[in-house]
């Protein structure tokens, strides 16, 4: 078997440290694939086929092997895995001296083989899960049958509703130290699963070294609303507990719910946009969802349609071309951010209250807006925020 060939010499080297006799490993065809005598590797050990056929140890006395090609005195023992013979262990030396070691070394090699297969199976499971995640999250129109096959493979509910949680690891030192540590990474995944109260059969994996995704199964829209109302609290817990694993800096976002896993691409895109918005706007804590009013207010201007924004700019051209536009825009935004409180806005701007009133009146004169009108202020605020984002993007 391919895995047996890959690990044979490694096991031989390990076994030679505890055994005072040379050993070899042969595959089911009699090819020596591992040996403490390097020149024997790649040669044929014909008696191995007899050992496999009889499925029992065979002793080779010195008298018996003197006329046999590439056969040395000792004992040959069949190696079994899952009730199947996978090869032959050979211990070289006087038969009466090597026989007591036969069963011990046989069990050692079989256990090492079992661990190797188990690790390979876990590795393949992890890589296949990553492939599945990349397929459903990065394809806007994935193939339905292929998704169903993946879901059956991992026992994931195909027809369930889902939302996508994206967790970015921003701790460069942790990444550098633990990128190869499967144990630490698995502990982080288990922490995420526990924090967001998920069962075993969920799509939770590293999408790449710096990003983890979790597809949270949902029963209904009401279930999503209940989950999202606790999302910030749970994410704060995740950030707190991840410190115990050495992760000092995380950013977390969740997209809206979708009717099926086929549509999860859109939830992932929403979560990714939230992360980008949060990063560019410097919003902290780094926990982002559409349930948060502050975040909604911050990102809403970015959703203004470009053509509509251009029409508004034409209406406000006289203001944007004014020599003091930057100062006037900052004044108005600060006025809004302080809940239209003249005294607080003036204090925050380090100007006299009369100067603030003068600037606001100047805005009214240039634009025709009524600063006392909530509707006018809201529209102007969104336009200025969009303009601010547009200028810095």
JSON list of N, CA and C in Angstrom, two decimals, residues 251-283:
[
{"chain": "A", "resi": 251, "resn": "UNK", "atom": "N", "xyz": [-10.87, 39.28, 14.41]},
{"chain": "A", "resi": 251, "resn": "UNK", "atom": "CA", "xyz": [-11.98, 40.08, 13.88]},
{"chain": "A", "resi": 251, "resn": "UNK", "atom": "C", "xyz": [-13.05, 39.09, 13.43]},
{"chain": "A", "resi": 252, "resn": "UNK", "atom": "N", "xyz": [-14.30, 39.38, 13.78]},
{"chain": "A", "resi": 252, "resn": "UNK", "atom": "CA", "xyz": [-15.40, 38.44, 13.52]},
{"chain": "A", "resi": 252, "resn": "UNK", "atom": "C", "xyz": [-16.54, 39.16, 12.84]},
{"chain": "A", "resi": 253, "resn": "UNK", "atom": "N", "xyz": [-17.11, 38.52, 11.82]},
{"chain": "A", "resi": 253, "resn": "UNK", "atom": "CA", "xyz": [-18.28, 39.09, 11.14]},
{"chain": "A", "resi": 253, "resn": "UNK", "atom": "C", "xyz": [-19.22, 37.97, 10.74]},
{"chain": "A", "resi": 254, "resn": "UNK", "atom": "N", "xyz": [-20.49, 38.31, 10.63]},
{"chain": "A", "resi": 254, "resn": "UNK", "atom": "CA", "xyz": [-21.49, 37.32, 10.22]},
{"chain": "A", "resi": 254, "resn": "UNK", "atom": "C", "xyz": [-22.38, 37.95, 9.15]},
{"chain": "A", "resi": 255, "resn": "UNK", "atom": "N", "xyz": [-22.67, 37.15, 8.11]},
{"chain": "A", "resi": 255, "resn": "UNK", "atom": "CA", "xyz": [-23.57, 37.60, 7.07]},
{"chain": "A", "resi": 255, "resn": "UNK", "atom": "C", "xyz": [-25.01, 37.26, 7.41]},
{"chain": "A", "resi": 256, "resn": "UNK", "atom": "N", "xyz": [-25.94, 37.69, 6.56]},
{"chain": "A", "resi": 256, "resn": "UNK", "atom": "CA", "xyz": [-27.34, 37.37, 6.76]},
{"chain": "A", "resi": 256, "resn": "UNK", "atom": "C", "xyz": [-27.62, 35.90, 6.49]},
{"chain": "A", "resi": 257, "resn": "UNK", "atom": "N", "xyz": [-28.76, 35.42, 6.94]},
{"chain": "A", "resi": 257, "resn": "UNK", "atom": "CA", "xyz": [-29.12, 34.01, 6.77]},
{"chain": "A", "resi": 257, "resn": "UNK", "atom": "C", "xyz": [-29.55, 33.75, 5.34]},
{"chain": "A", "resi": 258, "resn": "UNK", "atom": "N", "xyz": [-29.38, 32.49, 4.92]},
{"chain": "A", "resi": 258, "resn": "UNK", "atom": "CA", "xyz": [-29.78, 32.07, 3.59]},
{"chain": "A", "resi": 258, "resn": "UNK", "atom": "C", "xyz": [-30.61, 30.79, 3.69]},
{"chain": "A", "resi": 259, "resn": "UNK", "atom": "N", "xyz": [-31.46, 30.59, 2.69]},
{"chain": "A", "resi": 259, "resn": "UNK", "atom": "CA", "xyz": [-32.40, 29.46, 2.74]},
{"chain": "A", "resi": 259, "resn": "UNK", "atom": "C", "xyz": [-31.71, 28.09, 2.64]},
{"chain": "A", "resi": 260, "resn": "UNK", "atom": "N", "xyz": [-30.52, 28.03, 2.04]},
{"chain": "A", "resi": 260, "resn": "UNK", "atom": "CA", "xyz": [-29.83, 26.74, 1.89]},
{"chain": "A", "resi": 260, "resn": "UNK", "atom": "C", "xyz": [-28.34, 26.98, 1.76]},
{"chain": "A", "resi": 261, "resn": "UNK", "atom": "N", "xyz": [-27.61, 25.90, 1.82]},
{"chain": "A", "resi": 261, "resn": "UNK", "atom": "CA", "xyz": [-26.15, 25.99, 1.71]},
{"chain": "A", "resi": 261, "resn": "UNK", "atom": "C", "xyz": [-25.73, 26.39, 0.30]},
{"chain": "A", "resi": 262, "resn": "UNK", "atom": "N", "xyz": [-26.62, 26.20, -0.67]},
{"chain": "A", "resi": 262, "resn": "UNK", "atom": "CA", "xyz": [-26.35, 26.61, -2.04]},
{"chain": "A", "resi": 262, "resn": "UNK", "atom": "C", "xyz": [-26.18, 28.13, -2.14]},
{"chain": "A", "resi": 263, "resn": "UNK", "atom": "N", "xyz": [-26.83, 28.87, -1.25]},
{"chain": "A", "resi": 263, "resn": "UNK", "atom": "CA", "xyz": [-26.82, 30.33, -1.32]},
{"chain": "A", "resi": 263, "resn": "UNK", "atom": "C", "xyz": [-25.82, 30.97, -0.36]},
{"chain": "A", "resi": 264, "resn": "UNK", "atom": "N", "xyz": [-25.02, 30.14, 0.29]},
{"chain": "A", "resi": 264, "resn": "UNK", "atom": "CA", "xyz": [-24.17, 30.65, 1.38]},
{"chain": "A", "resi": 264, "resn": "UNK", "atom": "C", "xyz": [-23.07, 31.58, 0.86]},
{"chain": "A", "resi": 265, "resn": "UNK", "atom": "N", "xyz": [-22.79, 31.52, -0.43]},
{"chain": "A", "resi": 265, "resn": "UNK", "atom": "CA", "xyz": [-21.83, 32.44, -1.05]},
{"chain": "A", "resi": 265, "resn": "UNK", "atom": "C", "xyz": [-22.16, 33.89, -0.69]},
{"chain": "A", "resi": 266, "resn": "UNK", "atom": "N", "xyz": [-23.46, 34.24, -0.74]},
{"chain": "A", "resi": 266, "resn": "UNK", "atom": "CA", "xyz": [-23.88, 35.61, -0.49]},
{"chain": "A", "resi": 266, "resn": "UNK", "atom": "C", "xyz": [-23.69, 36.01, 0.96]},
{"chain": "A", "resi": 267, "resn": "UNK", "atom": "N", "xyz": [-23.94, 35.09, 1.88]},
{"chain": "A", "resi": 267, "resn": "UNK", "atom": "CA", "xyz": [-23.71, 35.37, 3.30]},
{"chain": "A", "resi": 267, "resn": "UNK", "atom": "C", "xyz": [-22.23, 35.59, 3.56]},
{"chain": "A", "resi": 268, "resn": "UNK", "atom": "N", "xyz": [-21.38, 34.79, 2.91]},
{"chain": "A", "resi": 268, "resn": "UNK", "atom": "CA", "xyz": [-19.93, 34.93, 3.06]},
{"chain": "A", "resi": 268, "resn": "UNK", "atom": "C", "xyz": [-19.47, 36.29, 2.54]},
{"chain": "A", "resi": 269, "resn": "UNK", "atom": "N", "xyz": [-19.98, 36.69, 1.37]},
{"chain": "A", "resi": 269, "resn": "UNK", "atom": "CA", "xyz": [-19.60, 37.98, 0.79]},
{"chain": "A", "resi": 269, "resn": "UNK", "atom": "C", "xyz": [-20.00, 39.14, 1.71]},
{"chain": "A", "resi": 270, "resn": "UNK", "atom": "N", "xyz": [-21.18, 39.01, 2.33]},
{"chain": "A", "resi": 270, "resn": "UNK", "atom": "CA", "xyz": [-21.63, 40.06, 3.26]},
{"chain": "A", "resi": 270, "resn": "UNK", "atom": "C", "xyz": [-20.71, 40.15, 4.47]},
{"chain": "A", "resi": 271, "resn": "UNK", "atom": "N", "xyz": [-20.35, 39.00, 5.01]},
{"chain": "A", "resi": 271, "resn": "UNK", "atom": "CA", "xyz": [-19.45, 38.99, 6.18]},
{"chain": "A", "resi": 271, "resn": "UNK", "atom": "C", "xyz": [-18.09, 39.57, 5.81]},
{"chain": "A", "resi": 272, "resn": "UNK", "atom": "N", "xyz": [-17.61, 39.23, 4.63]},
{"chain": "A", "resi": 272, "resn": "UNK", "atom": "CA", "xyz": [-16.31, 39.75, 4.20]},
{"chain": "A", "resi": 272, "resn": "UNK", "atom": "C", "xyz": [-16.36, 41.26, 4.01]},
{"chain": "A", "resi": 273, "resn": "UNK", "atom": "N", "xyz": [-17.46, 41.77, 3.44]},
{"chain": "A", "resi": 273, "resn": "UNK", "atom": "CA", "xyz": [-17.59, 43.22, 3.29]},
{"chain": "A", "resi": 273, "resn": "UNK", "atom": "C", "xyz": [-17.63, 43.92, 4.64]},
{"chain": "A", "resi": 274, "resn": "UNK", "atom": "N", "xyz": [-18.35, 43.31, 5.60]},
{"chain": "A", "resi": 274, "resn": "UNK", "atom": "CA", "xyz": [-18.39, 43.88, 6.94]},
{"chain": "A", "resi": 274, "resn": "UNK", "atom": "C", "xyz": [-17.00, 43.98, 7.55]},
{"chain": "A", "resi": 275, "resn": "UNK", "atom": "N", "xyz": [-16.20, 42.92, 7.36]},
{"chain": "A", "resi": 275, "resn": "UNK", "atom": "CA", "xyz": [-14.83, 42.94, 7.87]},
{"chain": "A", "resi": 275, "resn": "UNK", "atom": "C", "xyz": [-14.02, 44.06, 7.22]},
{"chain": "A", "resi": 276, "resn": "UNK", "atom": "N", "xyz": [-14.19, 44.21, 5.91]},
{"chain": "A", "resi": 276, "resn": "UNK", "atom": "CA", "xyz": [-13.44, 45.26, 5.20]},
{"chain": "A", "resi": 276, "resn": "UNK", "atom": "C", "xyz": [-13.89, 46.65, 5.65]},
{"chain": "A", "resi": 277, "resn": "UNK", "atom": "N", "xyz": [-15.21, 46.83, 5.81]},
{"chain": "A", "resi": 277, "resn": "UNK", "atom": "CA", "xyz": [-15.72, 48.11, 6.28]},
{"chain": "A", "resi": 277, "resn": "UNK", "atom": "C", "xyz": [-15.20, 48.40, 7.69]},
{"chain": "A", "resi": 278, "resn": "UNK", "atom": "N", "xyz": [-15.31, 47.40, 8.55]},
{"chain": "A", "resi": 278, "resn": "UNK", "atom": "CA", "xyz": [-14.87, 47.58, 9.93]},
{"chain": "A", "resi": 278, "resn": "UNK", "atom": "C", "xyz": [-13.42, 47.95, 10.02]},
{"chain": "A", "resi": 279, "resn": "UNK", "atom": "N", "xyz": [-12.61, 47.31, 9.18]},
{"chain": "A", "resi": 279, "resn": "UNK", "atom": "CA", "xyz": [-11.16, 47.59, 9.18]},
{"chain": "A", "resi": 279, "resn": "UNK", "atom": "C", "xyz": [-10.90, 49.02, 8.69]},
{"chain": "A", "resi": 280, "resn": "UNK", "atom": "N", "xyz": [-11.52, 49.40, 7.56]},
{"chain": "A", "resi": 280, "resn": "UNK", "atom": "CA", "xyz": [-11.26, 50.72, 6.98]},
{"chain": "A", "resi": 280, "resn": "UNK", "atom": "C", "xyz": [-11.79, 51.85, 7.87]},
{"chain": "A", "resi": 281, "resn": "UNK", "atom": "N", "xyz": [-12.88, 51.58, 8.59]},
{"chain": "A", "resi": 281, "resn": "UNK", "atom": "CA", "xyz": [-13.48, 52.61, 9.45]},
{"chain": "A", "resi": 281, "resn": "UNK", "atom": "C", "xyz": [-12.93, 52.58, 10.87]},
{"chain": "A", "resi": 282, "resn": "UNK", "atom": "N", "xyz": [-12.14, 51.54, 11.19]},
{"chain": "A", "resi": 282, "resn": "UNK", "atom": "CA", "xyz": [-11.54, 51.45, 12.51]},
{"chain": "A", "resi": 282, "resn": "UNK", "atom": "C", "xyz": [-12.55, 51.19, 13.61]},
{"chain": "A", "resi": 283, "resn": "UNK", "atom": "N", "xyz": [-13.62, 50.43, 13.29]},
{"chain": "A", "resi": 283, "resn": "UNK", "atom": "CA", "xyz": [-14.66, 50.15, 14.28]},
{"chain": "A", "resi": 283, "resn": "UNK", "atom": "C", "xyz": [-14.19, 49.09, 15.26]}
]
